[in-house]
Amino acid sequence: MRILRYVRAGLLAAAVSAAMLLNACGEIPEQYAYDEEAPSLREAYADYFKVGAAINSWNLEDPESPEYKTIAKQFSVLTLENESKPENLHPEEDRYYFDKFDLFVDFCEDHDISPRGHTLLWHTQVPDWFFRDNGHDASAELVLSRIKEHVTTIVSRYKGRVKTWDVVNEVIGDDGPLRQSEWLRLVGDYDGDGDDYDYIETAFIAAHEADPDARLIINDYSLETSSSKAIRMYNAVKKMLDDGVPISGVGFQMHIGNGVDLDAMRENYRIISRLRDDYPEFVIEVTELDVNCYPWNAPPADVEVTKELLEQFSKTYTDVFTLFKELSEDGLLDSVVMWGLHDGVSWLNNGHSNYPMLITKELKLKPAFYDVIKLAE
Ligand code: G3I
């Protein structure tokens, strides 16, 4: 086993230094992510955490396609970007569409990859039928029974196969304890215990009953940059855990900008990791990592991709992977998923071309990819 690890490290070092040489000569490395001799993220980080991407089921249809080969070579965990969300999986009350999720789970099993389920409940990409009853608002009882049926049907179908679920997504408020959503408005404090977590609790309890061994995640954005949001997440999860709600971990989406304050970020991870004081098995996952090369309010026009921007981009990736390694060494983190297979398919191409991933739209490996690989050595 140990010998294998050394051989793997040696091969990795050789592949990386060949690519570095090209970089030093000012040339762009010509390796494709699926090339046999290219380094693999899943292999490089095998001793730390699983590495993955959000993909779409059409990437899995042709075993000869570069996308298929890239996914099989590079990743050990995968998320469906949109096709396992409520509007796609359960668009009508009495109708589920499982074909794409089935294909995804089969692919993962064939390639020794962990499939993640994303997401059982969200305030967007959710069909309106959940909230209506004969043209009126549905009652709290009806919404809760629909949540239970929805969660139970999906989680039990994949029992033992999908080991991790984003049970709820983006439920923490940006300036209050919880996001104002239809779920919250219609269910509220149903059990009268003084908090509004009831719809979230119902979802987690149903998921746990359907698959007691599944890891159940509460997933959100900006936890890594907003300490006040991290504290709101801590408070909500602590209260629910104390009430016996089966939450296994917090998902940090990590849609970040180009340049991070690593110390501040580390502190925000620590806020959530304090849940371990009372719940030692509690985990953290990185669920949607990407690096936006534009400011959030950038006008919809392309900017020049300068050398400085690319250097900053590599630094941002190596900074956060440095933090992930630390968290993994502390036993807190075992899964890092990036939100997209390559630059060309990222949700951040919004009126301008963005460059948020480690792989170009032609599926070539970027210098930042090699820097991240090197960090694992
Ligand atoms: O499928 C329709 C297509 O039929 C239609 O012609 C087209 C016209 O706009 O829209 C297509 O749907 C789009 C869908 O992605 C599939 O491509 C929606 O408009 C678009 O809004 C939707 O965006 C997704 C977004 O979630 C929705 O909020 C992104 O792809 C997806 O990457 C993004 O993912 C979220 C995570 O789930 C949660 N965290 C944030 C993250 C980024 O927003």
Short mmCIF file of C-alpha atoms and ligand atoms in Angstrom, two decimals:
data_model
loop_
_atom_site.label_atom_id
_atom_site.label_comp_id
_atom_site.label_asym_id
_atom_site.label_seq_id
_atom_site.Cartn_x
_atom_site.Cartn_y
_atom_site.Cartn_z
CA MET A 1 0.00 0.00 0.00
CA ARG A 2 2.76 2.38 1.07
CA ILE A 3 4.84 1.45 -2.00
CA LEU A 4 1.84 2.15 -4.21
CA ARG A 5 1.51 5.57 -2.61
CA TYR A 6 5.19 6.37 -3.37
CA VAL A 7 4.83 5.18 -6.96
CA ARG A 8 1.74 7.32 -7.35
CA ALA A 9 3.51 10.35 -5.86
CA GLY A 10 6.46 9.80 -8.22
CA LEU A 11 4.29 9.62 -11.32
CA LEU A 12 2.41 12.69 -10.18
CA ALA A 13 5.62 14.65 -9.61
CA ALA A 14 6.89 13.71 -13.08
CA ALA A 15 3.65 14.81 -14.76
CA VAL A 16 3.58 18.06 -12.83
CA SER A 17 7.21 19.00 -13.44
CA ALA A 18 6.80 18.38 -17.19
CA ALA A 19 3.87 20.78 -17.16
CA MET A 20 5.72 23.29 -14.97
CA LEU A 21 8.59 23.32 -17.45
CA LEU A 22 6.15 24.32 -20.15
CA ASN A 23 4.82 27.06 -17.91
CA ALA A 24 8.30 28.34 -17.18
CA CYS A 25 8.85 28.67 -20.94
CA GLY A 26 5.74 30.81 -21.07
CA GLU A 27 3.70 28.24 -22.96
CA ILE A 28 0.26 27.03 -22.05
CA PRO A 29 0.35 23.33 -21.11
CA GLU A 30 -1.19 21.26 -23.83
CA GLN A 31 -2.54 18.47 -21.72
CA TYR A 32 -6.21 17.65 -21.81
CA ALA A 33 -7.97 16.70 -18.60
CA TYR A 34 -8.71 13.23 -19.99
CA ASP A 35 -5.20 12.45 -21.32
CA GLU A 36 -3.91 9.21 -19.89
CA GLU A 37 -0.64 10.80 -18.74
CA ALA A 38 -2.31 13.90 -17.24
CA PRO A 39 -2.41 14.11 -13.44
CA SER A 40 -5.71 13.26 -11.78
CA LEU A 41 -7.28 15.30 -8.99
CA ARG A 42 -8.94 12.25 -7.47
CA GLU A 43 -5.62 10.41 -7.27
CA ALA A 44 -3.62 13.40 -6.05
CA TYR A 45 -6.02 14.08 -3.17
CA ALA A 46 -6.92 10.46 -2.37
CA ASP A 47 -5.26 10.71 1.05
CA TYR A 48 -7.12 13.93 1.94
CA PHE A 49 -10.62 14.12 0.48
CA LYS A 50 -12.76 13.20 -2.47
CA VAL A 51 -12.65 15.76 -5.29
CA GLY A 52 -15.56 16.30 -7.60
CA ALA A 53 -17.64 18.44 -9.90
CA ALA A 54 -21.23 19.31 -10.71
CA ILE A 55 -22.10 17.73 -14.04
CA ASN A 56 -25.15 17.03 -16.19
CA SER A 57 -26.53 13.67 -17.25
CA TRP A 58 -25.79 14.32 -20.95
CA ASN A 59 -22.07 14.22 -20.04
CA LEU A 60 -22.54 10.53 -19.21
CA GLU A 61 -24.16 9.30 -22.39
CA ASP A 62 -21.10 8.58 -24.58
CA PRO A 63 -18.14 6.73 -23.00
CA GLU A 64 -15.94 7.96 -25.87
CA SER A 65 -16.67 11.65 -25.31
CA PRO A 66 -13.94 13.85 -23.78
CA GLU A 67 -16.39 14.96 -21.04
CA TYR A 68 -17.16 11.38 -20.01
CA LYS A 69 -13.47 10.45 -19.94
CA THR A 70 -12.57 13.59 -18.00
CA ILE A 71 -15.18 12.90 -15.34
CA ALA A 72 -14.16 9.25 -14.97
CA LYS A 73 -10.47 10.17 -14.69
CA GLN A 74 -10.56 13.29 -12.53
CA PHE A 75 -13.30 12.90 -9.94
CA SER A 76 -14.29 10.74 -6.97
CA VAL A 77 -17.52 12.56 -6.05
CA LEU A 78 -20.20 14.07 -8.31
CA THR A 79 -23.31 16.22 -8.09
CA LEU A 80 -25.99 16.71 -10.72
CA GLU A 81 -26.08 20.46 -11.40
CA ASN A 82 -29.86 20.76 -11.98
CA GLU A 83 -31.44 17.42 -12.76
CA SER A 84 -32.00 16.24 -9.19
CA LYS A 85 -33.70 19.43 -8.05
CA PRO A 86 -37.44 19.34 -7.21
CA GLU A 87 -38.62 21.01 -10.47
CA ASN A 88 -36.93 18.28 -12.52
CA LEU A 89 -37.36 15.25 -10.29
CA HIS A 90 -40.88 15.95 -9.02
CA PRO A 91 -42.55 18.54 -11.29
CA GLU A 92 -46.10 17.37 -10.58
CA GLU A 93 -47.46 16.09 -7.30
CA ASP A 94 -48.12 12.56 -8.51
CA ARG A 95 -45.22 12.30 -10.97
CA TYR A 96 -41.51 11.68 -10.48
CA TYR A 97 -38.86 11.53 -13.24
CA PHE A 98 -35.97 9.39 -12.04
CA ASP A 99 -34.34 8.38 -15.34
CA LYS A 100 -31.51 10.96 -15.23
CA PHE A 101 -30.75 10.44 -11.58
CA ASP A 102 -30.73 6.66 -12.15
CA LEU A 103 -28.23 7.05 -15.01
CA PHE A 104 -26.08 9.29 -12.79
CA VAL A 105 -26.05 6.85 -9.85
CA ASP A 106 -25.29 3.89 -12.16
CA PHE A 107 -22.37 5.82 -13.71
CA CYS A 108 -21.00 6.66 -10.27
CA GLU A 109 -21.16 3.04 -9.15
CA ASP A 110 -19.44 1.86 -12.34
CA HIS A 111 -16.57 4.32 -11.72
CA ASP A 112 -16.18 4.12 -7.95
CA ILE A 113 -17.48 7.66 -7.52
CA SER A 114 -19.68 8.94 -4.65
CA PRO A 115 -22.92 10.48 -5.94
CA ARG A 116 -24.35 13.46 -4.01
CA GLY A 117 -28.04 14.31 -4.04
CA HIS A 118 -28.70 18.03 -4.66
CA THR A 119 -31.12 19.21 -3.39
CA LEU A 120 -34.24 17.86 -1.72
CA LEU A 121 -35.66 21.29 -0.80
CA TRP A 122 -34.83 24.74 -2.13
CA HIS A 123 -36.74 28.03 -2.43
CA THR A 124 -36.03 28.16 -6.17
CA GLN A 125 -36.29 25.52 -8.91
CA VAL A 126 -39.24 24.17 -6.93
CA PRO A 127 -42.67 23.67 -8.53
CA ASP A 128 -45.53 25.77 -7.26
CA TRP A 129 -47.78 22.78 -6.55
CA PHE A 130 -45.94 22.23 -3.25
CA PHE A 131 -47.46 25.47 -1.95
CA ARG A 132 -50.97 25.52 -3.43
CA ASP A 133 -54.27 23.83 -2.71
CA ASN A 134 -57.15 24.44 -5.13
CA GLY A 135 -55.86 27.89 -6.01
CA HIS A 136 -55.20 28.89 -2.37
CA ASP A 137 -52.22 28.69 -0.05
CA ALA A 138 -51.71 25.13 1.16
CA SER A 139 -52.05 24.61 4.91
CA ALA A 140 -48.97 23.95 7.06
CA GLU A 141 -50.13 20.32 7.50
CA LEU A 142 -50.39 19.82 3.74
CA VAL A 143 -46.97 21.36 3.03
CA LEU A 144 -45.35 19.23 5.74
CA SER A 145 -46.99 16.05 4.46
CA ARG A 146 -45.81 16.87 0.93
CA ILE A 147 -42.26 17.44 2.19
CA LYS A 148 -42.36 14.11 3.97
CA GLU A 149 -43.66 12.24 0.92
CA HIS A 150 -41.16 13.94 -1.43
CA VAL A 151 -38.13 13.30 0.77
CA THR A 152 -39.11 9.74 1.70
CA THR A 153 -39.79 8.70 -1.90
CA ILE A 154 -36.49 10.04 -3.23
CA VAL A 155 -34.16 9.06 -0.40
CA SER A 156 -35.58 5.54 -0.02
CA ARG A 157 -35.26 4.91 -3.76
CA TYR A 158 -31.48 5.46 -3.51
CA LYS A 159 -31.02 4.02 -0.01
CA GLY A 160 -27.43 2.82 0.47
CA ARG A 161 -26.44 4.16 -2.97
CA VAL A 162 -26.58 7.94 -2.58
CA LYS A 163 -24.65 8.41 0.64
CA THR A 164 -24.91 12.21 0.92
CA TRP A 165 -27.88 14.54 0.45
CA ASP A 166 -28.14 18.30 0.46
CA VAL A 167 -31.41 18.05 2.34
CA VAL A 168 -32.09 21.78 2.33
CA ASN A 169 -30.34 24.50 0.36
CA GLU A 170 -29.89 28.19 1.26
CA VAL A 171 -32.36 28.33 4.15
CA ILE A 172 -30.33 30.72 6.33
CA GLY A 173 -31.25 34.38 5.89
CA ASP A 174 -28.85 37.03 4.60
CA ASP A 175 -29.95 39.39 7.35
CA GLY A 176 -32.28 37.37 9.60
CA PRO A 177 -32.16 33.88 11.10
CA LEU A 178 -33.98 32.20 8.19
CA ARG A 179 -34.61 33.04 4.52
CA GLN A 180 -38.11 34.30 3.80
CA SER A 181 -39.46 31.57 1.53
CA GLU A 182 -42.76 29.91 0.75
CA TRP A 183 -41.69 27.00 2.95
CA LEU A 184 -41.18 29.31 5.91
CA ARG A 185 -44.27 31.45 5.28
CA LEU A 186 -46.64 28.50 5.02
CA VAL A 187 -45.23 26.23 7.74
CA GLY A 188 -43.80 28.69 10.30
CA ASP A 189 -43.67 27.55 13.92
CA TYR A 190 -46.02 24.63 13.39
CA ASP A 191 -45.17 22.79 16.61
CA GLY A 192 -45.30 25.97 18.70
CA ASP A 193 -41.87 25.46 20.26
CA GLY A 194 -40.79 29.06 19.59
CA ASP A 195 -38.66 28.50 16.48
CA ASP A 196 -39.44 28.40 12.75
CA TYR A 197 -37.24 25.46 11.85
CA ASP A 198 -40.19 23.09 11.45
CA TYR A 199 -40.09 22.53 7.67
CA ILE A 200 -36.33 21.96 7.83
CA GLU A 201 -36.71 19.53 10.73
CA THR A 202 -39.42 17.59 8.88
CA ALA A 203 -37.15 17.19 5.86
CA PHE A 204 -34.17 15.97 7.89
CA ILE A 205 -36.24 13.55 9.97
CA ALA A 206 -37.87 12.06 6.86
CA ALA A 207 -34.49 11.69 5.13
CA HIS A 208 -33.00 9.97 8.18
CA GLU A 209 -35.95 7.59 8.48
CA ALA A 210 -35.65 6.72 4.79
CA ASP A 211 -31.90 6.02 4.99
CA PRO A 212 -30.43 6.05 8.52
CA ASP A 213 -26.87 5.72 7.15
CA ALA A 214 -27.05 8.67 4.75
CA ARG A 215 -25.07 11.85 5.45
CA LEU A 216 -27.52 14.74 5.66
CA ILE A 217 -26.23 18.21 4.82
CA ILE A 218 -27.58 21.73 5.30
CA ASN A 219 -26.02 23.65 2.40
CA ASP A 220 -25.51 27.41 2.01
CA TYR A 221 -23.48 30.21 0.41
CA SER A 222 -21.25 32.98 1.88
CA LEU A 223 -20.58 31.05 5.09
CA GLU A 224 -16.87 31.32 4.32
CA THR A 225 -16.90 35.11 3.95
CA SER A 226 -19.69 36.32 6.25
CA SER A 227 -19.06 35.55 9.90
CA SER A 228 -22.54 36.80 10.80
CA LYS A 229 -24.08 34.29 8.39
CA ALA A 230 -21.81 31.54 9.73
CA ILE A 231 -23.00 32.39 13.25
CA ARG A 232 -26.65 32.29 12.11
CA MET A 233 -25.96 28.87 10.59
CA TYR A 234 -24.24 27.71 13.79
CA ASN A 235 -27.18 28.86 15.96
CA ALA A 236 -29.81 27.22 13.75
CA VAL A 237 -27.97 23.90 13.51
CA LYS A 238 -27.06 23.85 17.22
CA LYS A 239 -30.70 24.34 18.21
CA MET A 240 -31.90 21.63 15.83
CA LEU A 241 -29.19 19.18 16.89
CA ASP A 242 -30.06 19.82 20.55
CA ASP A 243 -33.67 19.05 19.64
CA GLY A 244 -32.58 15.72 18.15
CA VAL A 245 -32.79 16.64 14.44
CA PRO A 246 -30.44 14.34 12.46
CA ILE A 247 -28.18 16.87 10.68
CA SER A 248 -24.77 15.39 9.80
CA GLY A 249 -22.98 18.42 8.45
CA VAL A 250 -22.86 21.88 6.91
CA GLY A 251 -22.13 22.38 3.20
CA PHE A 252 -20.01 25.41 2.32
CA GLN A 253 -20.92 26.24 -1.28
CA MET A 254 -17.77 28.37 -1.78
CA HIS A 255 -18.76 30.54 -4.74
CA ILE A 256 -15.83 32.84 -4.11
CA GLY A 257 -14.14 35.82 -5.73
CA ASN A 258 -10.64 35.98 -7.21
CA GLY A 259 -8.60 36.60 -4.06
CA VAL A 260 -9.40 35.48 -0.52
CA ASP A 261 -8.53 36.48 3.01
CA LEU A 262 -7.48 33.02 4.10
CA ASP A 263 -7.25 33.80 7.83
CA ALA A 264 -10.76 35.25 7.90
CA MET A 265 -12.03 32.27 5.94
CA ARG A 266 -10.34 29.85 8.33
CA GLU A 267 -12.10 31.58 11.24
CA ASN A 268 -15.50 31.18 9.59
CA TYR A 269 -14.87 27.46 9.12
CA ARG A 270 -13.97 27.34 12.81
CA ILE A 271 -17.33 28.86 13.77
CA ILE A 272 -19.13 25.92 12.20
CA SER A 273 -16.59 23.35 13.37
CA ARG A 274 -17.38 24.32 16.99
CA LEU A 275 -20.50 22.20 16.58
CA ARG A 276 -18.03 19.35 17.11
CA ASP A 277 -17.65 20.33 20.76
CA ASP A 278 -21.00 18.65 21.44
CA TYR A 279 -21.37 16.56 18.29
CA PRO A 280 -17.95 15.01 17.55
CA GLU A 281 -19.10 13.31 14.34
CA PHE A 282 -20.29 16.57 12.78
CA VAL A 283 -18.71 17.25 9.35
CA ILE A 284 -18.17 20.00 6.81
CA GLU A 285 -18.32 19.57 3.03
CA VAL A 286 -17.28 21.93 0.26
CA THR A 287 -20.14 21.61 -2.20
CA GLU A 288 -19.98 24.18 -5.04
CA LEU A 289 -16.50 25.69 -5.34
CA ASP A 290 -15.73 28.14 -8.15
CA VAL A 291 -13.69 31.33 -8.48
CA ASN A 292 -15.46 34.26 -10.15
CA CYS A 293 -12.95 36.30 -12.17
CA TYR A 294 -15.26 39.35 -12.12
CA PRO A 295 -16.59 41.45 -9.25
CA TRP A 296 -20.19 40.47 -8.41
CA ASN A 297 -21.66 43.63 -9.95
CA ALA A 298 -19.47 43.59 -13.07
CA PRO A 299 -21.22 44.85 -16.21
CA PRO A 300 -21.96 42.16 -18.78
CA ALA A 301 -18.83 42.58 -20.89
CA ASP A 302 -15.67 40.53 -21.15
CA VAL A 303 -12.52 41.78 -19.45
CA GLU A 304 -9.02 41.07 -20.59
CA VAL A 305 -7.59 37.98 -18.96
CA THR A 306 -4.27 39.39 -17.82
CA LYS A 307 -1.24 37.59 -16.44
CA GLU A 308 -1.99 39.18 -13.03
CA LEU A 309 -5.55 37.91 -13.10
CA LEU A 310 -4.36 34.37 -13.88
CA GLU A 311 -1.71 34.47 -11.16
CA GLN A 312 -4.29 35.68 -8.67
CA PHE A 313 -6.60 32.90 -9.85
CA SER A 314 -3.96 30.22 -9.17
CA LYS A 315 -3.25 31.75 -5.78
CA THR A 316 -6.93 31.75 -4.87
CA TYR A 317 -7.24 28.06 -5.73
CA THR A 318 -4.05 27.08 -3.90
CA ASP A 319 -5.09 29.16 -0.87
CA VAL A 320 -8.41 27.42 -0.51
CA PHE A 321 -6.97 23.96 -1.19
CA THR A 322 -4.39 24.69 1.52
CA LEU A 323 -7.27 25.33 3.91
CA PHE A 324 -9.09 22.19 2.74
CA LYS A 325 -5.99 20.11 3.47
CA GLU A 326 -5.85 21.54 6.99
CA LEU A 327 -9.53 20.80 7.55
CA SER A 328 -9.06 17.29 6.22
CA GLU A 329 -6.11 16.73 8.55
CA ASP A 330 -8.39 17.79 11.42
CA GLY A 331 -10.86 15.11 10.31
CA LEU A 332 -13.52 17.70 9.44
CA LEU A 333 -13.62 17.60 5.64
CA ASP A 334 -13.66 14.66 3.26
CA SER A 335 -15.38 16.00 0.14
CA VAL A 336 -14.70 19.00 -2.15
CA VAL A 337 -16.97 19.54 -5.15
CA MET A 338 -16.43 22.21 -7.83
CA TRP A 339 -19.49 23.75 -9.49
CA GLY A 340 -18.95 22.80 -13.11
CA LEU A 341 -16.88 20.55 -15.32
CA HIS A 342 -15.08 23.34 -17.21
CA ASP A 343 -15.18 27.09 -17.87
CA GLY A 344 -17.58 26.78 -20.79
CA VAL A 345 -20.47 25.36 -18.77
CA SER A 346 -20.24 27.44 -15.59
CA TRP A 347 -23.34 29.30 -14.36
CA LEU A 348 -20.97 32.31 -13.99
CA ASN A 349 -20.91 32.88 -17.78
CA ASN A 350 -23.55 35.50 -17.28
CA GLY A 351 -23.44 38.00 -20.12
CA HIS A 352 -19.64 37.64 -20.22
CA SER A 353 -17.19 34.75 -20.53
CA ASN A 354 -15.99 33.72 -17.12
CA TYR A 355 -13.01 31.51 -16.25
CA PRO A 356 -13.91 30.05 -12.84
CA MET A 357 -12.80 26.43 -13.13
CA LEU A 358 -9.49 24.53 -13.20
CA ILE A 359 -10.24 23.21 -16.70
CA THR A 360 -10.73 25.35 -19.83
CA LYS A 361 -13.75 25.04 -22.10
CA GLU A 362 -11.57 23.00 -24.48
CA LEU A 363 -10.94 20.63 -21.52
CA LYS A 364 -7.29 21.70 -21.23
CA LEU A 365 -5.64 21.84 -17.83
CA LYS A 366 -4.90 25.34 -16.57
CA PRO A 367 -1.71 26.33 -14.72
CA ALA A 368 -3.90 26.58 -11.58
CA PHE A 369 -4.79 22.91 -11.99
CA TYR A 370 -1.10 21.95 -11.79
CA ASP A 371 -0.59 24.24 -8.79
CA VAL A 372 -3.44 22.50 -6.99
CA ILE A 373 -2.01 19.07 -7.88
CA LYS A 374 1.44 20.13 -6.68
CA LEU A 375 -0.01 21.16 -3.33
CA ALA A 376 -1.15 17.58 -2.73
CA GLU A 377 2.36 16.13 -3.00
O1 G3I B 1 -33.81 24.09 -18.79
C1 G3I B 1 -34.23 25.41 -19.21
C2 G3I B 1 -34.39 25.49 -20.69
O2 G3I B 1 -35.43 24.64 -21.07
C3 G3I B 1 -34.68 26.94 -21.08
O3 G3I B 1 -34.74 27.05 -22.47
C4 G3I B 1 -33.59 27.88 -20.54
C5 G3I B 1 -33.89 29.35 -20.84
O4 G3I B 1 -33.27 30.20 -19.92
O5 G3I B 1 -33.50 27.71 -19.16
C6 G3I B 1 -33.16 26.39 -18.76
O6 G3I B 1 -33.12 26.36 -17.35
C7 G3I B 1 -31.99 26.96 -16.75
C8 G3I B 1 -31.35 25.90 -15.86
O7 G3I B 1 -30.29 26.47 -15.11
C9 G3I B 1 -30.77 24.74 -16.67
O8 G3I B 1 -29.77 25.20 -17.54
C10 G3I B 1 -32.48 28.13 -15.90
O9 G3I B 1 -32.94 29.18 -16.72
C11 G3I B 1 -31.34 28.63 -15.02
O10 G3I B 1 -31.86 29.60 -14.12
C12 G3I B 1 -30.75 27.48 -14.24
O11 G3I B 1 -29.67 27.99 -13.47
C13 G3I B 1 -29.18 27.13 -12.46
C14 G3I B 1 -29.31 27.84 -11.11
O12 G3I B 1 -28.76 27.01 -10.10
C15 G3I B 1 -30.77 28.12 -10.77
O13 G3I B 1 -30.84 28.95 -9.67
C16 G3I B 1 -27.71 26.86 -12.73
O14 G3I B 1 -27.59 26.08 -13.93
C17 G3I B 1 -27.09 26.09 -11.57
O15 G3I B 1 -25.70 26.01 -11.73
C18 G3I B 1 -27.37 26.85 -10.27
O16 G3I B 1 -26.84 26.12 -9.20
C19 G3I B 1 -26.96 26.72 -7.92
C20 G3I B 1 -27.01 25.60 -6.89
O17 G3I B 1 -28.03 24.69 -7.21
C21 G3I B 1 -27.22 26.17 -5.48
N1 G3I B 1 -26.22 27.15 -5.16
C22 G3I B 1 -26.03 28.21 -6.15
C23 G3I B 1 -25.76 27.62 -7.53
C24 G3I B 1 -25.45 28.70 -8.53
O18 G3I B 1 -26.54 29.54 -8.70
#
